[in-house]
């Protein structure tokens, strides 16, 4: 099949761009403007850049060393090479598969048979029956790369003064080098305001740029169409790649990427499917890319519109991008003890290697947290798909685990830091995805389980798969819905957005309804228990020495159910839905729900029977869900469960636990909830030492982005927690707990812009391991404050005037606060 760019479309874009390409401009002005775009990236003769910058003194040798940019939908990985530079491109909806496959089967009777066998103690028979009858085959579909932009510059074999880096504040990746006395700079950014990726190459030597521009991609699979072509007019040009992710036209998506080249000075000619630019003063490349995932429209026309808008913008795209991006990044600052000057002078890869060798580097950990905020802003924006296992940055046609949406921790971990680290707009794609997943999940609940509401199993994709697939050890686990639904309540708890909570209400209500219908009475205890289900993705050893994985009343099941029900009741209260039918059923059922059990060894039991783990150091610690992300276990209310959770963690670690990036990140959060700052800090350091790549991507291995977000969430949990609620009636509110897990090594430091439940925003500073300042901008709830153990406030003020503050147990209450009012504690 031959598909060419429509002549009218190509001409439209290039004519619109022509004026810009031919505009006279002083050649010397371009390097100055580019330098202003990335002020932290200096030439290599200058000292190491300050601030939140990831930088290197050599090009990336592999994809894992490249630097990511993104605008939520479009992304790129910048290798920073010189003679042949690659920019690997992504669009979040380049997916294999189809919407209408994997329809649920009517299996309610089979589920009941499996349940009866498990309750009768016939675990092996029940598991074998479940595997034969309940499980659908796994699918072979994946998120895919959009392609690669390849820029070749002849004669650049040897250069001096090389440096590349990513400025997290501005979202600009920049590469600089010198050749024969001429200084070059190439900048890359992904513009959200204009929905394009931009590359700008400048040189301070007139007519100093010779360049070829090409797009490369392999067909998605055998039989899939793929076309790459180019065209020019009026000194500018376009290269385009078009293709499909499936050979079957009824499946997958059609994708298209277009690169518009706008040289200043010099010439631009077509050379087959590439563009050749010679003797230019500068080159401006604008990249558009789309699929028909959201609707069957002309991709060429939509890309042409994006390119035309970008080419004719009166305001420089870079300026608008910096304004948009830096506004969001500036919301939060994190200041930890200054690192050794010797570490600060090193490129990021050697700085991380120094940590791996055992040297501390608290500033790099702060940069790692800001990098997580940068990544979420770059891969999760309203109107887009949520962050997948790799955010959206993926060089593969068949990515590890399909770069899909694992709902047994990974997708949720991507959003743990979303609220507290002040990127709340990034939540919208997760909410929209969950809404679509619930539609498919309602069919699964009805057909597979004979239940109302909705559910989802351990993995999904862009088509919102909700069925049970693969092996029972990971696939027979219908709690993706209950876990995802809690994020709707959390978003409200942090921001007070009732409109968003109203959107999330059917998700919470539906997940709770599924549990109400699915749970059964345990014949032995009379309690309500969940099952059949696995404890992701762990298994146990039966008395005959064989391994099994299905149970009834597994700890995680019971904890997710309770947490989902409590979040639903809280949402009902906020929305005035206390008398809703499902809310009433929850209140009736809660007292009968089986709670987690503690074994004879003092550990929390992962299953309802004292079965030994087949892998005592397993990466999942599912039975501790009640500790985090839920808050069912607290030192004040359930000290016995807190003690059991600690013993469980110690047992996991003694047997090699935490060996994946995301698992280590979960440990940081667990120990923060235990208020063990020293151990939480040790685990966070281990995350960077053992499970972080040189570009600060998380290393599962391979790369998986959840550990980036989970690690940042853990640091935030050390600095600020707000899950506890105090007070009654009009005084009831979440407690702003400052530095609940304060490690001994944090002698000096501070943070600003972290958000607490209740809508509060918090600043804290400490000096010589003593509180120096706490300022809270009040939210929509009454203000309760808790300080680190041993710290006392002498009073409080607002706008310099004293305000009343009341000591109530371990917390302080500030009466009669108003939203937006600033409260300063006096020490």
PDB file of C-alpha atoms in Angstrom, residues 263-359:
ATOM      1  CA  UNK A 263      16.087  26.801   8.494  1.00  0.00           C
ATOM      2  CA  UNK A 264      17.221  30.390   8.727  1.00  0.00           C
ATOM      3  CA  UNK A 265      19.543  31.040   5.848  1.00  0.00           C
ATOM      4  CA  UNK A 266      21.037  28.277   3.725  1.00  0.00           C
ATOM      5  CA  UNK A 267      19.082  25.788   1.653  1.00  0.00           C
ATOM      6  CA  UNK A 268      16.679  22.926   2.324  1.00  0.00           C
ATOM      7  CA  UNK A 269      16.216  20.244  -0.324  1.00  0.00           C
ATOM      8  CA  UNK A 270      14.500  16.889  -0.443  1.00  0.00           C
ATOM      9  CA  UNK A 271      16.738  13.846  -0.730  1.00  0.00           C
ATOM     10  CA  UNK A 272      14.439  10.844  -1.018  1.00  0.00           C
ATOM     11  CA  UNK A 273      12.660  10.492   2.318  1.00  0.00           C
ATOM     12  CA  UNK A 274      15.027  12.910   4.062  1.00  0.00           C
ATOM     13  CA  UNK A 275      15.724  16.629   4.083  1.00  0.00           C
ATOM     14  CA  UNK A 276      19.206  18.044   3.518  1.00  0.00           C
ATOM     15  CA  UNK A 277      19.931  21.477   4.985  1.00  0.00           C
ATOM     16  CA  UNK A 278      23.163  23.269   4.103  1.00  0.00           C
ATOM     17  CA  UNK A 279      24.859  26.470   5.301  1.00  0.00           C
ATOM     18  CA  UNK A 280      22.092  27.510   7.674  1.00  0.00           C
ATOM     19  CA  UNK A 281      22.472  29.976  10.535  1.00  0.00           C
ATOM     20  CA  UNK A 282      19.955  28.045  12.618  1.00  0.00           C
ATOM     21  CA  UNK A 283      17.405  25.279  12.177  1.00  0.00           C
ATOM     22  CA  UNK A 284      14.015  25.089  13.848  1.00  0.00           C
ATOM     23  CA  UNK A 285      12.257  21.699  13.834  1.00  0.00           C
ATOM     24  CA  UNK A 286       8.624  21.285  14.889  1.00  0.00           C
ATOM     25  CA  UNK A 287       7.311  17.757  15.465  1.00  0.00           C
ATOM     26  CA  UNK A 288       3.618  16.842  15.488  1.00  0.00           C
ATOM     27  CA  UNK A 289       2.251  13.367  16.049  1.00  0.00           C
ATOM     28  CA  UNK A 290      -1.194  11.816  16.453  1.00  0.00           C
ATOM     29  CA  UNK A 291      -3.211   8.636  16.195  1.00  0.00           C
ATOM     30  CA  UNK A 292      -6.871   7.913  15.501  1.00  0.00           C
ATOM     31  CA  UNK A 293      -7.322   6.414  18.980  1.00  0.00           C
ATOM     32  CA  UNK A 294      -9.685   9.218  20.020  1.00  0.00           C
ATOM     33  CA  UNK A 295     -11.619   9.275  16.737  1.00  0.00           C
ATOM     34  CA  UNK A 296     -11.396   8.519  13.040  1.00  0.00           C
ATOM     35  CA  UNK A 297     -10.277  11.885  11.704  1.00  0.00           C
ATOM     36  CA  UNK A 298      -7.639  12.916   9.176  1.00  0.00           C
ATOM     37  CA  UNK A 299      -4.291  12.680  10.936  1.00  0.00           C
ATOM     38  CA  UNK A 300      -2.579  14.672   8.175  1.00  0.00           C
ATOM     39  CA  UNK A 301      -5.008  17.548   8.625  1.00  0.00           C
ATOM     40  CA  UNK A 302      -4.664  17.512  12.421  1.00  0.00           C
ATOM     41  CA  UNK A 303      -0.870  17.408  12.283  1.00  0.00           C
ATOM     42  CA  UNK A 304      -0.915  20.152   9.652  1.00  0.00           C
ATOM     43  CA  UNK A 305      -2.995  22.311  11.960  1.00  0.00           C
ATOM     44  CA  UNK A 306      -0.545  21.721  14.848  1.00  0.00           C
ATOM     45  CA  UNK A 307       2.445  22.571  12.658  1.00  0.00           C
ATOM     46  CA  UNK A 308       0.778  25.620  11.130  1.00  0.00           C
ATOM     47  CA  UNK A 309      -0.188  27.011  14.514  1.00  0.00           C
ATOM     48  CA  UNK A 310       3.326  26.483  15.834  1.00  0.00           C
ATOM     49  CA  UNK A 311       4.992  27.946  12.737  1.00  0.00           C
ATOM     50  CA  UNK A 312       2.892  31.104  12.711  1.00  0.00           C
ATOM     51  CA  UNK A 313       2.837  31.771  16.469  1.00  0.00           C
ATOM     52  CA  UNK A 314       3.728  35.385  17.215  1.00  0.00           C
ATOM     53  CA  UNK A 315       4.965  34.452  20.701  1.00  0.00           C
ATOM     54  CA  UNK A 316       8.099  32.276  20.637  1.00  0.00           C
ATOM     55  CA  UNK A 317       7.104  28.720  21.462  1.00  0.00           C
ATOM     56  CA  UNK A 318       9.993  28.406  23.877  1.00  0.00           C
ATOM     57  CA  UNK A 319       8.848  31.381  25.943  1.00  0.00           C
ATOM     58  CA  UNK A 320       5.293  30.089  26.230  1.00  0.00           C
ATOM     59  CA  UNK A 321       6.550  26.620  27.105  1.00  0.00           C
ATOM     60  CA  UNK A 322       8.837  27.923  29.858  1.00  0.00           C
ATOM     61  CA  UNK A 323       6.054  30.055  31.299  1.00  0.00           C
ATOM     62  CA  UNK A 324       3.655  27.088  31.360  1.00  0.00           C
ATOM     63  CA  UNK A 325       6.119  24.530  32.681  1.00  0.00           C
ATOM     64  CA  UNK A 326       8.061  26.558  35.218  1.00  0.00           C
ATOM     65  CA  UNK A 327       4.847  27.857  36.798  1.00  0.00           C
ATOM     66  CA  UNK A 328       3.990  24.288  37.786  1.00  0.00           C
ATOM     67  CA  UNK A 329       7.492  23.214  38.756  1.00  0.00           C
ATOM     68  CA  UNK A 330       7.949  26.290  40.986  1.00  0.00           C
ATOM     69  CA  UNK A 331       5.054  25.258  43.227  1.00  0.00           C
ATOM     70  CA  UNK A 332       7.364  23.033  45.286  1.00  0.00           C
ATOM     71  CA  UNK A 333      10.886  23.473  46.611  1.00  0.00           C
ATOM     72  CA  UNK A 334      12.797  20.804  48.521  1.00  0.00           C
ATOM     73  CA  UNK A 335      15.988  21.722  50.350  1.00  0.00           C
ATOM     74  CA  UNK A 336      18.018  19.008  52.043  1.00  0.00           C
ATOM     75  CA  UNK A 337      21.429  19.339  53.657  1.00  0.00           C
ATOM     76  CA  UNK A 338      23.995  20.584  51.128  1.00  0.00           C
ATOM     77  CA  UNK A 339      25.988  17.787  49.580  1.00  0.00           C
ATOM     78  CA  UNK A 340      29.743  17.534  49.486  1.00  0.00           C
ATOM     79  CA  UNK A 341      31.055  20.145  46.989  1.00  0.00           C
ATOM     80  CA  UNK A 342      32.980  17.342  45.308  1.00  0.00           C
ATOM     81  CA  UNK A 343      29.671  15.620  44.549  1.00  0.00           C
ATOM     82  CA  UNK A 344      27.981  18.790  43.334  1.00  0.00           C
ATOM     83  CA  UNK A 345      30.709  19.308  40.734  1.00  0.00           C
ATOM     84  CA  UNK A 346      30.133  15.910  39.131  1.00  0.00           C
ATOM     85  CA  UNK A 347      27.836  14.985  36.232  1.00  0.00           C
ATOM     86  CA  UNK A 348      24.716  13.161  37.354  1.00  0.00           C
ATOM     87  CA  UNK A 349      25.855   9.686  36.291  1.00  0.00           C
ATOM     88  CA  UNK A 350      29.067   9.941  38.311  1.00  0.00           C
ATOM     89  CA  UNK A 351      27.215  11.548  41.170  1.00  0.00           C
ATOM     90  CA  UNK A 352      24.828   8.592  41.324  1.00  0.00           C
ATOM     91  CA  UNK A 353      27.744   6.154  41.016  1.00  0.00           C
ATOM     92  CA  UNK A 354      29.308   7.896  44.000  1.00  0.00           C
ATOM     93  CA  UNK A 355      26.135   7.196  45.950  1.00  0.00           C
ATOM     94  CA  UNK A 356      26.270   3.583  44.825  1.00  0.00           C
ATOM     95  CA  UNK A 357      29.737   3.396  46.369  1.00  0.00           C
ATOM     96  CA  UNK A 358      28.257   4.475  49.703  1.00  0.00           C
ATOM     97  CA  UNK A 359      28.721   8.260  49.698  1.00  0.00           C
TER      98      UNK A 359
END
